[in-house]
PDB file of C-alpha atoms in Angstrom:
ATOM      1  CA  UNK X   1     143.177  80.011  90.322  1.00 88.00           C
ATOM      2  CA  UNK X   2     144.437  83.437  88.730  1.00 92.00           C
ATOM      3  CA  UNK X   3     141.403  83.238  86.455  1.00 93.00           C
ATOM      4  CA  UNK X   4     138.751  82.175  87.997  1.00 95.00           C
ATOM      5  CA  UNK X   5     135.998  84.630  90.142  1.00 96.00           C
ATOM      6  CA  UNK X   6     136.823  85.829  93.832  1.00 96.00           C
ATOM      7  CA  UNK X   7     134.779  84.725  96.308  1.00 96.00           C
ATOM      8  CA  UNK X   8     133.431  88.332  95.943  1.00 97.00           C
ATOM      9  CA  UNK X   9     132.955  88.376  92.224  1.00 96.00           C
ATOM     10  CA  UNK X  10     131.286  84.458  92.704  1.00 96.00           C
ATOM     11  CA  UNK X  11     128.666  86.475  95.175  1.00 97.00           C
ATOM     12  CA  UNK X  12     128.097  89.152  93.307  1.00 97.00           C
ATOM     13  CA  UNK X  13     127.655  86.483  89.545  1.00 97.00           C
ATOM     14  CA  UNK X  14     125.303  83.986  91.777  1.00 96.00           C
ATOM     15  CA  UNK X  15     123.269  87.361  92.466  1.00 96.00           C
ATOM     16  CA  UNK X  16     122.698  89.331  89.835  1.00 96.00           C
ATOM     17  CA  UNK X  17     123.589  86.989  86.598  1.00 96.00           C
ATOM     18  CA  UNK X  18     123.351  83.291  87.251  1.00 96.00           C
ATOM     19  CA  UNK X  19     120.532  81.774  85.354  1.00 94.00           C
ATOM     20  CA  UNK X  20     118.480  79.772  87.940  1.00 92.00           C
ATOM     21  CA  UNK X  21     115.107  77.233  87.533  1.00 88.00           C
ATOM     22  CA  UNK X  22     113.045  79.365  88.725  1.00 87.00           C
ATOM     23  CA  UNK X  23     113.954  82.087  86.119  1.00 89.00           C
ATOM     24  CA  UNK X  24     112.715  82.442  82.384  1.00 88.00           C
ATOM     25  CA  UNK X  25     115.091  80.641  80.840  1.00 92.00           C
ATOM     26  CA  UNK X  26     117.634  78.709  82.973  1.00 92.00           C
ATOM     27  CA  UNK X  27     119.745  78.339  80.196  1.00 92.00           C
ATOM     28  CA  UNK X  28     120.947  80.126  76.892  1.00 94.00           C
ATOM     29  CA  UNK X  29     121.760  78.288  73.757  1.00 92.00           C
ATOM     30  CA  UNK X  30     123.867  78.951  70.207  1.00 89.00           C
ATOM     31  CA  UNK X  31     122.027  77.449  67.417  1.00 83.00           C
ATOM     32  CA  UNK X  32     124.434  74.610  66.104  1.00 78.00           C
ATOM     33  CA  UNK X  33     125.428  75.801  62.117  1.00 77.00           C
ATOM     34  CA  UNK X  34     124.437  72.468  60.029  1.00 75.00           C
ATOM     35  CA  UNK X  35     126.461  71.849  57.146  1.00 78.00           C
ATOM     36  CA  UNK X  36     123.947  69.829  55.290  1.00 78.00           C
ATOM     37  CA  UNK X  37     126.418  69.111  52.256  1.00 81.00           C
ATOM     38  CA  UNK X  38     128.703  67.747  55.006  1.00 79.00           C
ATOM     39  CA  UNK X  39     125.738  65.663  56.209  1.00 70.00           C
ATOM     40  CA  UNK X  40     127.183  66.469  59.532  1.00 62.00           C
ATOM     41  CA  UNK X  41     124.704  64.308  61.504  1.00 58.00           C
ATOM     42  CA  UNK X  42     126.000  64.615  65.296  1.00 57.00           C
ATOM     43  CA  UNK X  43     124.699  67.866  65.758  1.00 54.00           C
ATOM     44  CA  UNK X  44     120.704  65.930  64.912  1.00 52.00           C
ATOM     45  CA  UNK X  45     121.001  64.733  69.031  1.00 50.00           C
ATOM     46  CA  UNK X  46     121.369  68.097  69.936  1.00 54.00           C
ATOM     47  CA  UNK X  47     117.401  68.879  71.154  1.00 63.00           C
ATOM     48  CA  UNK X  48     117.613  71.248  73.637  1.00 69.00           C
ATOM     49  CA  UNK X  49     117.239  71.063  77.443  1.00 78.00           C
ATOM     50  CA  UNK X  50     113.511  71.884  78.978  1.00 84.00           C
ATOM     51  CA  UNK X  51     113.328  75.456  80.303  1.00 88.00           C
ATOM     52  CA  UNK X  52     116.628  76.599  77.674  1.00 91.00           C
ATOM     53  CA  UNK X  53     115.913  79.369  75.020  1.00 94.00           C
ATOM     54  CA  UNK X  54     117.886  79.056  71.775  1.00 94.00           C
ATOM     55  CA  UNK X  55     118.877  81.929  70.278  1.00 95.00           C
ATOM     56  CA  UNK X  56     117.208  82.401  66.894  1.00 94.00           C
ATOM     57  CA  UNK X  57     119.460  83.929  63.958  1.00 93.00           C
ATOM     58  CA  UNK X  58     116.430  83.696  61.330  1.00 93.00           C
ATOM     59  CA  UNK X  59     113.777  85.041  64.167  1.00 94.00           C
ATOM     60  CA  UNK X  60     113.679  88.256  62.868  1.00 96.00           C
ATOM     61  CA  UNK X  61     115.208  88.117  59.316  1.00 95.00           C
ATOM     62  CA  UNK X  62     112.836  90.237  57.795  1.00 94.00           C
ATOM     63  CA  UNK X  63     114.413  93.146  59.457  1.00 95.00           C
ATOM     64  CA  UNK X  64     117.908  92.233  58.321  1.00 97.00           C
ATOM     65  CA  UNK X  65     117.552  94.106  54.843  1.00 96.00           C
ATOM     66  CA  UNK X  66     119.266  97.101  56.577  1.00 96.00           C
ATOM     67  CA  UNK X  67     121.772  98.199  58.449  1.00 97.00           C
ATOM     68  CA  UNK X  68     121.485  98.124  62.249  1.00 97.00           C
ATOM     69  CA  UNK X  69     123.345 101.267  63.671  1.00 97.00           C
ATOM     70  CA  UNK X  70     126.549 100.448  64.974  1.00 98.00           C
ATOM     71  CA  UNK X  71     128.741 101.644  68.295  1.00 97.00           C
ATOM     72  CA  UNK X  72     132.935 101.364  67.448  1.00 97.00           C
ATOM     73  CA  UNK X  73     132.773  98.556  65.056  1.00 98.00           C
ATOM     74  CA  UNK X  74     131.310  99.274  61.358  1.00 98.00           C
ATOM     75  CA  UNK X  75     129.544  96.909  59.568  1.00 98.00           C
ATOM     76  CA  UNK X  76     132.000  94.435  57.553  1.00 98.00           C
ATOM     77  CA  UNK X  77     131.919  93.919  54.230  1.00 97.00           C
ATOM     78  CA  UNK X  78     130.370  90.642  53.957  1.00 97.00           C
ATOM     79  CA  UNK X  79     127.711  91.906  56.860  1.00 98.00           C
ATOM     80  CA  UNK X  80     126.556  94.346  53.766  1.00 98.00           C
ATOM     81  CA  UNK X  81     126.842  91.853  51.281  1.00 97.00           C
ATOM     82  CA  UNK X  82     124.184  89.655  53.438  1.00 97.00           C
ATOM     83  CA  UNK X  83     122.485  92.916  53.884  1.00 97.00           C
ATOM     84  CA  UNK X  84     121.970  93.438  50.173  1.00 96.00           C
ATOM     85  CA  UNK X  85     121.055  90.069  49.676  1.00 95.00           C
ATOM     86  CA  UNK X  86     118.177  90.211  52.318  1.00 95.00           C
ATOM     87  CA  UNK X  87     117.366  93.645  50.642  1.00 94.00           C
ATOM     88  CA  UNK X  88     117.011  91.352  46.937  1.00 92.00           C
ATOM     89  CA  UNK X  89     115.014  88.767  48.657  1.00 91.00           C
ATOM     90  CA  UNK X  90     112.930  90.747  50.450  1.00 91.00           C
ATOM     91  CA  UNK X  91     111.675  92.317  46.690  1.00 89.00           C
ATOM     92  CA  UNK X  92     111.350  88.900  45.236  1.00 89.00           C
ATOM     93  CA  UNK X  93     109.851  87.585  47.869  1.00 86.00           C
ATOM     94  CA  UNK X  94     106.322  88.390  46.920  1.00 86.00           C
ATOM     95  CA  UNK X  95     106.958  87.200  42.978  1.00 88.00           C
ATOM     96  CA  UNK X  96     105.311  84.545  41.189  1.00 85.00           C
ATOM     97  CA  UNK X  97     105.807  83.999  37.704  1.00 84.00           C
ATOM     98  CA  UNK X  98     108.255  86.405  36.688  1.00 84.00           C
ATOM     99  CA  UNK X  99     111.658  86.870  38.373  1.00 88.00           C
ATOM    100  CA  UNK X 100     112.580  90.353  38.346  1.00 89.00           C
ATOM    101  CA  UNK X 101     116.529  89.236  38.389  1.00 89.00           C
ATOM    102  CA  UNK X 102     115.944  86.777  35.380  1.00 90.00           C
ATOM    103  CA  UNK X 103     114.579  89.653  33.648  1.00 91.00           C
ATOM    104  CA  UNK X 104     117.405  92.307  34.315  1.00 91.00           C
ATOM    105  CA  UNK X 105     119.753  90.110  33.541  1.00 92.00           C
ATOM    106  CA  UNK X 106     118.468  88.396  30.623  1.00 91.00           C
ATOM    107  CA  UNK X 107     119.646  90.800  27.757  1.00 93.00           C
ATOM    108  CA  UNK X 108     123.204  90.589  28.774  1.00 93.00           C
ATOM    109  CA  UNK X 109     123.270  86.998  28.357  1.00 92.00           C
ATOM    110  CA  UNK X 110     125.975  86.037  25.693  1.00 92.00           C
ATOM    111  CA  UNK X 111     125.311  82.477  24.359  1.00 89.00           C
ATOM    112  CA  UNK X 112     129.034  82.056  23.642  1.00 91.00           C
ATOM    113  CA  UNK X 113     129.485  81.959  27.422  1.00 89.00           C
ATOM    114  CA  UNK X 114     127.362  79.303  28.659  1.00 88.00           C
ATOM    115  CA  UNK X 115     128.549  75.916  27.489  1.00 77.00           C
TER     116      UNK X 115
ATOM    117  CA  UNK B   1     131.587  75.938  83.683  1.00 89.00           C
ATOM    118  CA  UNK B   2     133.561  78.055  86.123  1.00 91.00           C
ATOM    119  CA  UNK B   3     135.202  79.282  83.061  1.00 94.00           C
ATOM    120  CA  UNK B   4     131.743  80.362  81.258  1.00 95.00           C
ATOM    121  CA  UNK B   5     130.994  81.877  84.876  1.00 96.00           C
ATOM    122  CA  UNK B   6     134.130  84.325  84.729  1.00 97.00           C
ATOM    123  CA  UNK B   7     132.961  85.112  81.006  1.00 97.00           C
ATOM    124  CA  UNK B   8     129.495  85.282  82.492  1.00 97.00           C
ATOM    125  CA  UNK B   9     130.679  88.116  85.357  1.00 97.00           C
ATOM    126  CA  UNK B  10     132.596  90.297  82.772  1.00 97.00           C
ATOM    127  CA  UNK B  11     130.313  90.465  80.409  1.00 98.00           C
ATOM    128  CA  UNK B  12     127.051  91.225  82.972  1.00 98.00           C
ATOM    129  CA  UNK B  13     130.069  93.706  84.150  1.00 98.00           C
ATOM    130  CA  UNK B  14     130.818  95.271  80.703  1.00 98.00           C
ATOM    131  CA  UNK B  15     126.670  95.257  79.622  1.00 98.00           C
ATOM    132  CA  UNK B  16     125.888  96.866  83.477  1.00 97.00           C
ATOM    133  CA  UNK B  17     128.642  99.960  82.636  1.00 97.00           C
ATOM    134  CA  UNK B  18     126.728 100.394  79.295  1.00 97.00           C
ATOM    135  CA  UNK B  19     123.253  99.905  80.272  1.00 98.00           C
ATOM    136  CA  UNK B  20     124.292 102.387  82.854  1.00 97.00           C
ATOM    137  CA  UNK B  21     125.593 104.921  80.534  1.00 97.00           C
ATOM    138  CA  UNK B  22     122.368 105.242  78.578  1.00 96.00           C
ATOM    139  CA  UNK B  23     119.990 104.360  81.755  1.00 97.00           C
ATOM    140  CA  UNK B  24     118.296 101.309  80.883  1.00 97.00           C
ATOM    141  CA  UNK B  25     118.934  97.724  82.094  1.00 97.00           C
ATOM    142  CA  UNK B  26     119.465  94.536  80.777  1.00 97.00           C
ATOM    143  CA  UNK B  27     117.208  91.053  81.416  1.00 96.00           C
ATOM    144  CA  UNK B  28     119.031  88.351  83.411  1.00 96.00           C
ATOM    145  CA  UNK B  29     118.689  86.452  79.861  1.00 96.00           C
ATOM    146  CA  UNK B  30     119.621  88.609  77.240  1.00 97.00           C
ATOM    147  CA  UNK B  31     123.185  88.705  79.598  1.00 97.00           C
ATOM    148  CA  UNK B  32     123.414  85.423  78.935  1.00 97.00           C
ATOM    149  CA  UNK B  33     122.764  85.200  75.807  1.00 97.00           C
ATOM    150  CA  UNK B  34     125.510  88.259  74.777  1.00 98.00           C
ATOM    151  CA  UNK B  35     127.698  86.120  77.785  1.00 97.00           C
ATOM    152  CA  UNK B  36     127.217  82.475  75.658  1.00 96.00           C
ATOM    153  CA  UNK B  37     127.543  84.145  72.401  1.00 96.00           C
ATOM    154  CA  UNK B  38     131.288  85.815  73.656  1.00 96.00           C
ATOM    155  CA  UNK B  39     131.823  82.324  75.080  1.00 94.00           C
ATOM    156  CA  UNK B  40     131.365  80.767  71.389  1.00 91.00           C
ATOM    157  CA  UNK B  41     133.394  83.453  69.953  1.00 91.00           C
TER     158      UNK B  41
ATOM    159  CA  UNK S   1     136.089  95.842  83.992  1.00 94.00           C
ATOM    160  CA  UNK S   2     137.647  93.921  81.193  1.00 95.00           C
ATOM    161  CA  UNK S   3     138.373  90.301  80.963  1.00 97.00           C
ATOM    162  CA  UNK S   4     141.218  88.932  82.980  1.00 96.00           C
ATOM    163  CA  UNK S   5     144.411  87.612  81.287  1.00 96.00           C
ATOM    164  CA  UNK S   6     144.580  84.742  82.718  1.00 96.00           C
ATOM    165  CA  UNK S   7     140.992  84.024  82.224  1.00 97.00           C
ATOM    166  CA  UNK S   8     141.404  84.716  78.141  1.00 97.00           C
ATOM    167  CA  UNK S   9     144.932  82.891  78.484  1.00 95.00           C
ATOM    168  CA  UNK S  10     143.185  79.530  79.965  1.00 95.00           C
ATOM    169  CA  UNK S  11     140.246  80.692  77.562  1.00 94.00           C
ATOM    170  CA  UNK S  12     142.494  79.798  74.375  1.00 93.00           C
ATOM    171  CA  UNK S  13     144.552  77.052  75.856  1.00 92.00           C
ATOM    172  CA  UNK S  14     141.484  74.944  76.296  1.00 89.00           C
ATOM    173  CA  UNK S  15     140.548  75.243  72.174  1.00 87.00           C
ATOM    174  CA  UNK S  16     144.169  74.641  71.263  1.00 91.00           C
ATOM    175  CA  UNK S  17     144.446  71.284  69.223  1.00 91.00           C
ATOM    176  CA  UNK S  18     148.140  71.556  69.654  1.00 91.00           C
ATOM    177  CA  UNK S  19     149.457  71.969  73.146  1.00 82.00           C
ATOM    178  CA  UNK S  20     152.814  73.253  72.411  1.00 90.00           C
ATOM    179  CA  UNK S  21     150.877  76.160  70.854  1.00 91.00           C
ATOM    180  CA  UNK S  22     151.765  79.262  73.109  1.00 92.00           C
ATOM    181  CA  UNK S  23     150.519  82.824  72.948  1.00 94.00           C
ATOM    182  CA  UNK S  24     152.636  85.691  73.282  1.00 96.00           C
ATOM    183  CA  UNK S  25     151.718  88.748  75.378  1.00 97.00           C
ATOM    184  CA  UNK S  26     150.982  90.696  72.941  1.00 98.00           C
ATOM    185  CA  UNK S  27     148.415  88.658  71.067  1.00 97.00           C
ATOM    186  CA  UNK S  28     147.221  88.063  74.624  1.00 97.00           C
ATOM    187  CA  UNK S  29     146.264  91.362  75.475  1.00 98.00           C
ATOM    188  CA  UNK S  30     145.121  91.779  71.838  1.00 97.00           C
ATOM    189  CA  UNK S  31     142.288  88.797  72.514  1.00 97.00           C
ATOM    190  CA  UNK S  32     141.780  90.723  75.891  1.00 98.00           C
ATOM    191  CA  UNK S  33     140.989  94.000  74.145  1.00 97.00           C
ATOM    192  CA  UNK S  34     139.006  92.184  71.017  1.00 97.00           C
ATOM    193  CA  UNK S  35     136.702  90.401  73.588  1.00 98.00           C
ATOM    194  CA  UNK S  36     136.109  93.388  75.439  1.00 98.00           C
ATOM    195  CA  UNK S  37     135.188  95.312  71.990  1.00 98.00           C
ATOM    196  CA  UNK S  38     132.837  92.694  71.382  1.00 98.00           C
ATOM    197  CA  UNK S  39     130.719  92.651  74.312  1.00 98.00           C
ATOM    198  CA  UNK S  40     130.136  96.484  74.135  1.00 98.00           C
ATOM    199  CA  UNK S  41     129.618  96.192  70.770  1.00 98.00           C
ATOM    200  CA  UNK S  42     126.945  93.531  71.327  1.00 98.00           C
ATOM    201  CA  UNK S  43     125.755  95.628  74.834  1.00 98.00           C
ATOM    202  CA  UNK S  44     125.696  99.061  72.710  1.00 98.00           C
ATOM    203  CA  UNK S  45     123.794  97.692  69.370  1.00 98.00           C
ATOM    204  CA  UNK S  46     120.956  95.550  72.078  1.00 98.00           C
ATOM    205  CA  UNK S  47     120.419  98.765  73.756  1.00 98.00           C
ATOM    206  CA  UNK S  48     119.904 101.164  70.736  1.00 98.00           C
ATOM    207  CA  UNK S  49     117.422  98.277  69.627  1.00 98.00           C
ATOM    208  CA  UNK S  50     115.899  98.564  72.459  1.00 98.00           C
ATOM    209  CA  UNK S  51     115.981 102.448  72.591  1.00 97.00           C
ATOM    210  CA  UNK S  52     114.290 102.409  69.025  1.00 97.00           C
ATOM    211  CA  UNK S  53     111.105 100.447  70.300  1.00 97.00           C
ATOM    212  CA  UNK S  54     110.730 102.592  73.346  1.00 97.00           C
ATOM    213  CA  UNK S  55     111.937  99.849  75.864  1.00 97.00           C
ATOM    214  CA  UNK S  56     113.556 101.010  78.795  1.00 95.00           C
ATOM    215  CA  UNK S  57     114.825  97.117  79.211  1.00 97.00           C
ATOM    216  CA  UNK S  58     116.929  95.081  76.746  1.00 98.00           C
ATOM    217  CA  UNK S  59     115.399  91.780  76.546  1.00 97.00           C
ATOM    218  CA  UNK S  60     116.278  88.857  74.174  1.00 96.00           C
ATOM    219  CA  UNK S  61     114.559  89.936  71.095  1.00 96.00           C
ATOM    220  CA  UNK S  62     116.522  92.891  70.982  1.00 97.00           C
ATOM    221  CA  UNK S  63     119.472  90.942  70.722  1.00 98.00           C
ATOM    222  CA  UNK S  64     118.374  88.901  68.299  1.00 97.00           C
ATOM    223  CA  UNK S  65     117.428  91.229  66.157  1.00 98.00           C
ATOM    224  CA  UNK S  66     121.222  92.705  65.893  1.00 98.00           C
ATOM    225  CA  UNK S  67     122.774  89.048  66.358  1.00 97.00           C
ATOM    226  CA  UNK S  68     123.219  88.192  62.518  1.00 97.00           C
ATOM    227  CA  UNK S  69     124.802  91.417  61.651  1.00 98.00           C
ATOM    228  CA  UNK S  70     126.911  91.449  64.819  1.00 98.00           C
ATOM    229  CA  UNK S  71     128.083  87.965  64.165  1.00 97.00           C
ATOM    230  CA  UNK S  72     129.144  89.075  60.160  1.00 97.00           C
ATOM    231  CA  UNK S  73     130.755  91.710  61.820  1.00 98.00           C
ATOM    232  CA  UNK S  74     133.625  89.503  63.900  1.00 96.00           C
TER     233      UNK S  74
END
């Protein structure tokens, strides 16, 4: 078919890039997104295949308080949004007691506007 | 699955030119992983 | 390289719910150029990553480490 690989192209994929058994991983996997308001249970049967690695988005989310560098596409606006918010939890993280945000915010609180 | 395949050869095409630009390489699995993530996309 | 037309073309007919839905060429070559974008993006971000830890090889973890903001970023 017009879009599938050449018999050259298949060679050259089953070489270089096709995941086999005997490799790390033999396959890749996108964490599902669970929408637990939606209680949307079919994605609970998904456990994943022996020898597949899923890819973590909370792994590393200690390092997402700042900006990665980026190549032709800039960060979007609701990347930096997540960025700051990452950046607020990561100083809260450690309080106990106190909340630092409560705090700040606290003597701007009109009565009048909260029913 | 020959569909993710084709996706899978372009991409390990595209990440080869760029790995090759800055002269590092890429793991077999981290290919995969940009090739499943395009896939979703 | 790039990704093949038809390949994107057969890409977005299979996730069409409606199958009178039809792409023009335009919007074709436009996914063709957007993939394409993405991948390097993805490729170029994994290898800095990697650059910044003094690895010579881009392994998962670096592209895990730029996947959330990558993913906010499409």
């Amino acid at each position: 078919k017009a879009w599938s690989l050449t018999e050259e192209e298949f060679r050259l994929w089953n070489k270089l890039y096709r995941l086999r058994e005997s490799d790390e991983f033999n396959e890749i996997v996108l964490p599902k997104t669970k929408f637990e308001s939606l209680q949307d249970d079919d994605l609970s049967n998904h456990e994943s295949r022996p020898g597949s690695y899923q890819l973590s988005l909370s792994e590393w989310r200690v390092w997402q308080n700042c900006p990665f560098p980026t190549h032709q596409v800039d960060h979007s606006d609701r990347c930096y949004h997540f960025i700051s918010i990452m950046e607020m939890i990561d100083q809260i993280r450690n309080e106990e007691d106190e909340c630092s945000y409560e705090l700040k915010l606290k003597p701007y609180l009109q009565i009048g506007d909260i029913s | 699955q020959s569909l993710k395949a084709a996706v899978h050869y372009t991409v390990g095409s595209l990440c080869q030119e760029a790995a090759d630009a800055k002269g590092v390489k890429f793991s077999k699995p981290t290919i995969a992983a940009i090739s499943e993530v395009t896939f979703r996309q | 390289p790039s990704f093949r037309k038809e390949l994107v073309n057969k890409l977005l007919y299979l996730h069409f719910k409606d199958d009178k839905c039809k792409v023009s060429p335009d919007a074709l070559q436009l996914m063709v150029e957007m993939l394409k974008i993405f991948v390097q993006e993805a490729a170029s971000r994994a290898i800095r990553q990697a650059q910044a830890e003094d690895q010579d090889k881009v392994d998962i973890e670096q592209f895990e480490k730029v996947l959330p903001q990558l993913l906010l970023d499409f």
